[in-house]
Coordinates of N, CA and C in Angstrom, one line a residue:
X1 N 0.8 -1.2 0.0 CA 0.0 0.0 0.0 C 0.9 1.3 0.0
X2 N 1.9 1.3 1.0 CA 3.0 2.4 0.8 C 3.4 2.7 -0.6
X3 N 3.6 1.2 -1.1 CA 4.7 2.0 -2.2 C 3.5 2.2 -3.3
X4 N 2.5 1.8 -3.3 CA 1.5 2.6 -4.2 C 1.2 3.5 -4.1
X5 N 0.9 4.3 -3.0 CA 0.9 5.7 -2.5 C 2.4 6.2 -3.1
X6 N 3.6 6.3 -3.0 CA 4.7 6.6 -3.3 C 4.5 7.0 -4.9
X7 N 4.1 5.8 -5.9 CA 4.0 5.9 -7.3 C 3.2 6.9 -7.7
X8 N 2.1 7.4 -6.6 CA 1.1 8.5 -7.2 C 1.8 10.1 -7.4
X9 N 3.5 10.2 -6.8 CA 4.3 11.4 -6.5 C 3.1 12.6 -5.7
X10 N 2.5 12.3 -5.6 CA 1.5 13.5 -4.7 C 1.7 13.9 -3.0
X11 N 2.0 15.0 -3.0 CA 2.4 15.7 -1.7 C 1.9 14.6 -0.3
X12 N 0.8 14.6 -0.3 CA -0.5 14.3 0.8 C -0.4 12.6 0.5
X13 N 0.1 11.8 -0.3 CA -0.1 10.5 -0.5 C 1.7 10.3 -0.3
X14 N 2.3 11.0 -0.7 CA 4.5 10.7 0.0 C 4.0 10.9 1.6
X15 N 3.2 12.0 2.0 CA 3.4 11.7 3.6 C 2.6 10.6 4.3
X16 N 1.7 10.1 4.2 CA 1.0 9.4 4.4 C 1.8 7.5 3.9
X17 N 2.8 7.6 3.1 CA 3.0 6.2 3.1 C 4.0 6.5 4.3
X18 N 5.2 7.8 4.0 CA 5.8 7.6 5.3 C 5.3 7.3 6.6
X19 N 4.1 7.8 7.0 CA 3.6 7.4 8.1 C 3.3 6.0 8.6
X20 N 2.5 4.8 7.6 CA 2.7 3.7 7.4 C 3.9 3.2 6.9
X21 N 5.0 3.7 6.5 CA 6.5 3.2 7.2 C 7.1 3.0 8.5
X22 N 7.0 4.0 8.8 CA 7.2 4.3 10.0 C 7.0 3.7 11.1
X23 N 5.2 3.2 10.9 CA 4.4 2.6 11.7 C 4.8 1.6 11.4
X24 N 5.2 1.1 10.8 CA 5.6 -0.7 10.4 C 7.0 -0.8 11.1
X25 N 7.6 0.3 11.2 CA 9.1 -0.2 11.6 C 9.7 0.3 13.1
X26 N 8.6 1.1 13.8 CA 8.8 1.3 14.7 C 8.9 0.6 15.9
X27 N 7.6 -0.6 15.5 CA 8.4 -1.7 17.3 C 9.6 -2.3 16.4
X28 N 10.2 -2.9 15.4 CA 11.1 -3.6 15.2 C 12.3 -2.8 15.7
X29 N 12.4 -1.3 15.5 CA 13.2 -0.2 16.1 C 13.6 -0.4 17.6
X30 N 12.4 -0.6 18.6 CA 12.3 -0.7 20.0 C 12.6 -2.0 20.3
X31 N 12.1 -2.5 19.5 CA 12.6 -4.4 20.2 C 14.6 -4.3 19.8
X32 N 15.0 -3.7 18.9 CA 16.3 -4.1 18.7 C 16.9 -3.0 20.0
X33 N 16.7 -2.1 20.2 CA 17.3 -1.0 20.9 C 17.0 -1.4 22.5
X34 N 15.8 -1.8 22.8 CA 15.5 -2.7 24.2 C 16.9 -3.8 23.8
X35 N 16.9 -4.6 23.6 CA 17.5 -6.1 23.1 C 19.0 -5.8 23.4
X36 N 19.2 -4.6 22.4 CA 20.8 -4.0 22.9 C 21.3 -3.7 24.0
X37 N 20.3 -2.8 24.6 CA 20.8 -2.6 26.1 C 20.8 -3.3 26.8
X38 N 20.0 -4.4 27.1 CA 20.0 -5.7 27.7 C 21.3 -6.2 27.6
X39 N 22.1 -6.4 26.3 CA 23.0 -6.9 26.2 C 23.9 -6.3 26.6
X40 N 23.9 -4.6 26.1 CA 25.3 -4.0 26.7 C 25.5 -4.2 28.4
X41 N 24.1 -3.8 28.9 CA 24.0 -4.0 30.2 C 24.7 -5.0 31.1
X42 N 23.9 -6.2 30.5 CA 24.4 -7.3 30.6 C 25.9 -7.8 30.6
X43 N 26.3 -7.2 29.6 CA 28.2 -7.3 29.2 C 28.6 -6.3 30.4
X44 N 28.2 -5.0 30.8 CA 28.8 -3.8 31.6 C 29.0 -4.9 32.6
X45 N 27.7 -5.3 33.9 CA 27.6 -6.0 34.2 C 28.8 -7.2 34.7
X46 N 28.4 -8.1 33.9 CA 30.1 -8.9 33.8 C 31.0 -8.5 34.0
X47 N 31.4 -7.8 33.5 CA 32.5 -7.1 33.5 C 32.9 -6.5 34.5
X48 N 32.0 -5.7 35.2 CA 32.0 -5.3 37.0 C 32.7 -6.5 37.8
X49 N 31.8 -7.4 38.0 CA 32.1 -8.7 38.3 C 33.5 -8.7 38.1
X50 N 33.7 -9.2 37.2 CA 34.8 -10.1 37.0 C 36.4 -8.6 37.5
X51 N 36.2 -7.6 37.0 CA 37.2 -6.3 37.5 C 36.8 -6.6 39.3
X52 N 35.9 -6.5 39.7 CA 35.8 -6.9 41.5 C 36.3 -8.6 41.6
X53 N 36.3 -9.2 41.0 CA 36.6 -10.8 41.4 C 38.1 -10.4 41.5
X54 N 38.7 -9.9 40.3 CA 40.4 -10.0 40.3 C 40.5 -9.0 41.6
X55 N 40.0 -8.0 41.8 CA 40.1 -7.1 42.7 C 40.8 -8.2 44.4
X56 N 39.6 -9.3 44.5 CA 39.2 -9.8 45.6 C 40.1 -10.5 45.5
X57 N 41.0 -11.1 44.5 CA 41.7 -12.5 44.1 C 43.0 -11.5 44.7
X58 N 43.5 -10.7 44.5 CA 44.8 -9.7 45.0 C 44.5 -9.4 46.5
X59 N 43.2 -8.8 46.8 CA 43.5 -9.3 48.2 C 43.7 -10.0 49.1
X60 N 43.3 -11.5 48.5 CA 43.1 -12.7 48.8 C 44.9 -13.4 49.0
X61 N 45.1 -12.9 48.1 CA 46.8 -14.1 47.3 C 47.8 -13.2 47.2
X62 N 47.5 -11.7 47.1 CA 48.8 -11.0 46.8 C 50.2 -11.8 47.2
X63 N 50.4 -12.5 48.4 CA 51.3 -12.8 49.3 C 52.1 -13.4 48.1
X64 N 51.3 -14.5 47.0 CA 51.6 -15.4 46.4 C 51.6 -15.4 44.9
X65 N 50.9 -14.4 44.4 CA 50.8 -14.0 43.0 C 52.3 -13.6 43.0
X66 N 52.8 -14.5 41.6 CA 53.8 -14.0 41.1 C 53.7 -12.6 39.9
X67 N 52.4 -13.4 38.6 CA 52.6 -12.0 38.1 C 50.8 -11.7 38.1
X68 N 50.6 -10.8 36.9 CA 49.2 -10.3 36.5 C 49.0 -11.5 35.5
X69 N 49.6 -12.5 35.1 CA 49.1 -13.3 34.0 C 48.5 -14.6 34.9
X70 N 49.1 -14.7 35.9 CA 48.8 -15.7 37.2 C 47.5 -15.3 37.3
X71 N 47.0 -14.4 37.7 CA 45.4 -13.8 38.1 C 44.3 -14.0 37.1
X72 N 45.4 -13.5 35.5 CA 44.2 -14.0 34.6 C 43.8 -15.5 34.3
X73 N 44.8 -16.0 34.2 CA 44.7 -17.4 33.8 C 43.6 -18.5 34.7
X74 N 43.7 -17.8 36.2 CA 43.2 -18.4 37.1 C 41.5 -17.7 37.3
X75 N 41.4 -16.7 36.4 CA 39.9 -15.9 36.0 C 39.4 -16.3 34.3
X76 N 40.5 -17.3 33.8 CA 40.2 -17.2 32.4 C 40.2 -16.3 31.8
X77 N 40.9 -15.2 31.6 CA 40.6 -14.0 30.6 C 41.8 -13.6 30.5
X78 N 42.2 -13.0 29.4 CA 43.5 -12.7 28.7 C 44.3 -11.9 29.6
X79 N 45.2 -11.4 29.5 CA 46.5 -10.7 30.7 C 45.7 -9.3 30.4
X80 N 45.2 -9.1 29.2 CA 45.1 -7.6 28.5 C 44.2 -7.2 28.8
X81 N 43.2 -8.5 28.5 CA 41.4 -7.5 29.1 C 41.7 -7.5 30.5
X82 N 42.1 -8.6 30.7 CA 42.5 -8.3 32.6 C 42.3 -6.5 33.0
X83 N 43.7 -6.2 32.3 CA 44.6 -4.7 32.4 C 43.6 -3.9 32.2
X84 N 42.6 -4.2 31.2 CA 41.5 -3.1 30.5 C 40.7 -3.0 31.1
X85 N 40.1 -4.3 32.1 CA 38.3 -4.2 32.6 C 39.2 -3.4 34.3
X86 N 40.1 -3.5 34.7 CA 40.8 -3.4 36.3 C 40.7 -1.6 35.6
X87 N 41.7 -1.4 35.0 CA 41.6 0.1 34.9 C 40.5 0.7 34.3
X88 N 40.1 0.2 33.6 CA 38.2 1.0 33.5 C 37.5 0.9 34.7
X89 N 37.7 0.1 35.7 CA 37.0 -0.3 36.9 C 37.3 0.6 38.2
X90 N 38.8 0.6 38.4 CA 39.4 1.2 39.1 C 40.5 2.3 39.1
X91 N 40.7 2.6 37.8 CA 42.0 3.5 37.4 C 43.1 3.3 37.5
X92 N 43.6 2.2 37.7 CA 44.6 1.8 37.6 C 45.1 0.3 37.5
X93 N 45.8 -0.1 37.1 CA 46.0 -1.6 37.1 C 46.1 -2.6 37.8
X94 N 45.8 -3.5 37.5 CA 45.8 -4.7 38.5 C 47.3 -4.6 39.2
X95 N 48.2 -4.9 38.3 CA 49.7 -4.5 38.7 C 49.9 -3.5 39.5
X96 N 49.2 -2.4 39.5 CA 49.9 -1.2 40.7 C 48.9 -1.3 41.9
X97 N 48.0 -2.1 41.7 CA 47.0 -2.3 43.2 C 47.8 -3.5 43.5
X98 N 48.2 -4.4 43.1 CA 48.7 -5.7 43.8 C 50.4 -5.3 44.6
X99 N 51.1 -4.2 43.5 CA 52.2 -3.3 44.6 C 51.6 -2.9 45.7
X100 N 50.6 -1.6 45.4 CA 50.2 -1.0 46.6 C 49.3 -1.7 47.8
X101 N 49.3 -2.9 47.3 CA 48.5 -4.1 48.6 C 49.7 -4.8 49.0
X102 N 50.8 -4.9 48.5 CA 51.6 -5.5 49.3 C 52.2 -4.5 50.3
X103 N 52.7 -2.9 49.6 CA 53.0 -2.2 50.1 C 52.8 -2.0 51.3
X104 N 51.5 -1.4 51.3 CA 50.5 -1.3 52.1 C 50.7 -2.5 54.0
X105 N 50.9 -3.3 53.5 CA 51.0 -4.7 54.4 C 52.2 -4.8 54.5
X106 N 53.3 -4.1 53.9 CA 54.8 -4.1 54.5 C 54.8 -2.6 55.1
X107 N 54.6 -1.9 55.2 CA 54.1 -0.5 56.0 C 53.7 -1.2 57.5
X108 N 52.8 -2.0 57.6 CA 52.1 -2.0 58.9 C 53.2 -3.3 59.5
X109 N 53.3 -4.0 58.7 CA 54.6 -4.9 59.2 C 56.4 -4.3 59.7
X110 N 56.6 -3.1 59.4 CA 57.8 -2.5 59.4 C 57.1 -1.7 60.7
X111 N 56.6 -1.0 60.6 CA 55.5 -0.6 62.2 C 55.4 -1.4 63.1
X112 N 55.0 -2.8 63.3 CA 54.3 -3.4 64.1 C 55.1 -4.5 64.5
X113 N 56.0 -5.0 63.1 CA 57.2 -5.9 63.9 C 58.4 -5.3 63.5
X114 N 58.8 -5.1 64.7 CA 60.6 -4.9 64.6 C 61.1 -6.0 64.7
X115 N 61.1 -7.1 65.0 CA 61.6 -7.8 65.0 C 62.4 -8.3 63.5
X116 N 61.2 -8.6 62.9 CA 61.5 -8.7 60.9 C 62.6 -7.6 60.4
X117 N 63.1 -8.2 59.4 CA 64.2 -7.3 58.9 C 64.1 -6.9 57.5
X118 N 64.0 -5.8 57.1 CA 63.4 -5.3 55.3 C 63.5 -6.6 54.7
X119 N 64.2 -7.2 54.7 CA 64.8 -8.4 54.0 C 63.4 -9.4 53.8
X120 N 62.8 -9.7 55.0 CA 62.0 -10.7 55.6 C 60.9 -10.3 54.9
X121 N 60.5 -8.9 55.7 CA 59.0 -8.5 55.0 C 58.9 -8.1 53.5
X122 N 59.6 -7.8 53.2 CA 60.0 -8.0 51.4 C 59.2 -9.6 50.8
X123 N 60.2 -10.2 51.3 CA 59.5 -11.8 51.0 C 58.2 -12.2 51.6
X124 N 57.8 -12.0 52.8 CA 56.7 -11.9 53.4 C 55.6 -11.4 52.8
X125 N 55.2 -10.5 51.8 CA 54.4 -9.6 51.4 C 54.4 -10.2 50.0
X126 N 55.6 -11.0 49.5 CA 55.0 -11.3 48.1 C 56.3 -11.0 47.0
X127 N 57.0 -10.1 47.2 CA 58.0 -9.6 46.4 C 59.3 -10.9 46.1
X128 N 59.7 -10.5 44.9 CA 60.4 -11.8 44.6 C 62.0 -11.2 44.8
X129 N 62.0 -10.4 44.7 CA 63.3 -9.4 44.5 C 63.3 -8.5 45.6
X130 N 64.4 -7.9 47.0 CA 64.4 -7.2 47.6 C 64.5 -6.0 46.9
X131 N 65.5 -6.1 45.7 CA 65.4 -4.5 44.8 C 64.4 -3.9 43.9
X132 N 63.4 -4.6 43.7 CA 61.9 -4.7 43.3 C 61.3 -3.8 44.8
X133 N 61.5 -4.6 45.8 CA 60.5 -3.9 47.1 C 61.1 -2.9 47.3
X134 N 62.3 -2.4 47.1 CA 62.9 -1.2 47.7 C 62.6 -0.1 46.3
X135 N 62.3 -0.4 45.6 CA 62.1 0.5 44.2 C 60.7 0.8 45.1
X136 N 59.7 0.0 44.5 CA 58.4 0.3 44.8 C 57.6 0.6 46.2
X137 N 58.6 0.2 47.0 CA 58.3 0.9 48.2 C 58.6 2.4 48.0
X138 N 59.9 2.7 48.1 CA 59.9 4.5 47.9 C 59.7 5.2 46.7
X139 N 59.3 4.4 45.7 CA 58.3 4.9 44.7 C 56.9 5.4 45.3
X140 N 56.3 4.3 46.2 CA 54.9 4.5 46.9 C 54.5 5.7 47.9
X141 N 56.1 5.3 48.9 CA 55.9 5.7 50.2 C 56.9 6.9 49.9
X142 N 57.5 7.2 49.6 CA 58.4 8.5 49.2 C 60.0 8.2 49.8
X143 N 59.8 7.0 50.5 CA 61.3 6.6 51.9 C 61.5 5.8 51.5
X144 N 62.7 5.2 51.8 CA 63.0 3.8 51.8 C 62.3 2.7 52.9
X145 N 62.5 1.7 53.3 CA 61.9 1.0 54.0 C 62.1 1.5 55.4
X146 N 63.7 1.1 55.1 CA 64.7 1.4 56.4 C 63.9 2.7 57.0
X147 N 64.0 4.1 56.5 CA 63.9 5.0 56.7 C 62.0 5.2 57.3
X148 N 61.4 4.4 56.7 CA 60.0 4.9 56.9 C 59.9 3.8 58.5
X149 N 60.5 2.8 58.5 CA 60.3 2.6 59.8 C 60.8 3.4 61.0
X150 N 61.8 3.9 60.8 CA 62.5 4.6 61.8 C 61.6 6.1 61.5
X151 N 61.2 6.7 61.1 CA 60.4 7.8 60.9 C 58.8 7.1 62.1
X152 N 58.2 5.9 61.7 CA 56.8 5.4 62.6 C 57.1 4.9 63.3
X153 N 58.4 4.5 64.0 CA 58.4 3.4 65.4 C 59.2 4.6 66.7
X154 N 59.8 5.9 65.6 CA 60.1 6.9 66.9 C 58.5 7.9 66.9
X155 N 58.3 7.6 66.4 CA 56.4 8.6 66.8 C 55.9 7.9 68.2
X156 N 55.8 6.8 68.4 CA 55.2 6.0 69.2 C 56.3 6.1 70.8

């Protein structure tokens, strides 16, 4: 019926098939556009998830995670989207939250035990390398180990 209206070229009969176009294609319009979002949602979603699962998995293991490919493998998902869904999620990478969680836990350990020696809590926290923990410690903390204990154990 449209495109017979169309063939008449007449003002009042072009708008009127548009209208019965329109009308024919508009729920198929809403069913795809509903359908999508469902899906994007759905995908966002996931994706939450799974950037909080790795989240939980570094709090959980930091001690013992060697690297960020360790976390993916053990989540199924590539090293990369790892890197992509953590920093869209959190702003920064799995890699510099699993530093700053060890960090973080050799701070309160250089505080709380004197007895341990940089040496120990280095290993203790996860680091494989003492010159790894001494980089990223006063990368973090602005001191060296040594120094940031003796700065918190004379406050007290």
């Amino acid at each position: 019926m449209a495109y017979d209206l169309l063939k008449n070229k007449n003002q009042q009969d072009d708008f009127l098939a548009n209208q019965i176009i329109c009308y024919a294609l508009i729920p198929d319009i809403i069913n795809s556009i509903q359908y999508d979002n469902k899906k994007i949602f759905s995908t966002h979603m996931d994706e939450n998830k799974l950037a909080k699962k790795s989240k939980i998995f570094i709090e959980k293991y930091y001690k013992v995670i060697p690297n960020i490919k360790f976390i993916a493998s053990n989540l199924d998902v590539s090293q990369s989207y790892l890197d992509h869904l953590f920093n869209q999620q959190y702003g920064y990478s799995p890699s510099s939250y699993l530093n700053l969680r060890r960090i973080g836990e050799a701070q309160t350990l250089l505080i709380q035990r004197g007895d341990l020696s940089v040496t120990n809590i280095a290993y203790e926290v996860g680091f494989q390398t003492l010159s790894h923990f001494n980089h990223y410690f006063k990368d973090l903390s602005g001191v060296s180990p040594l120094k940031f204990r003796q700065i918190y154990t004379n406050l007290s």
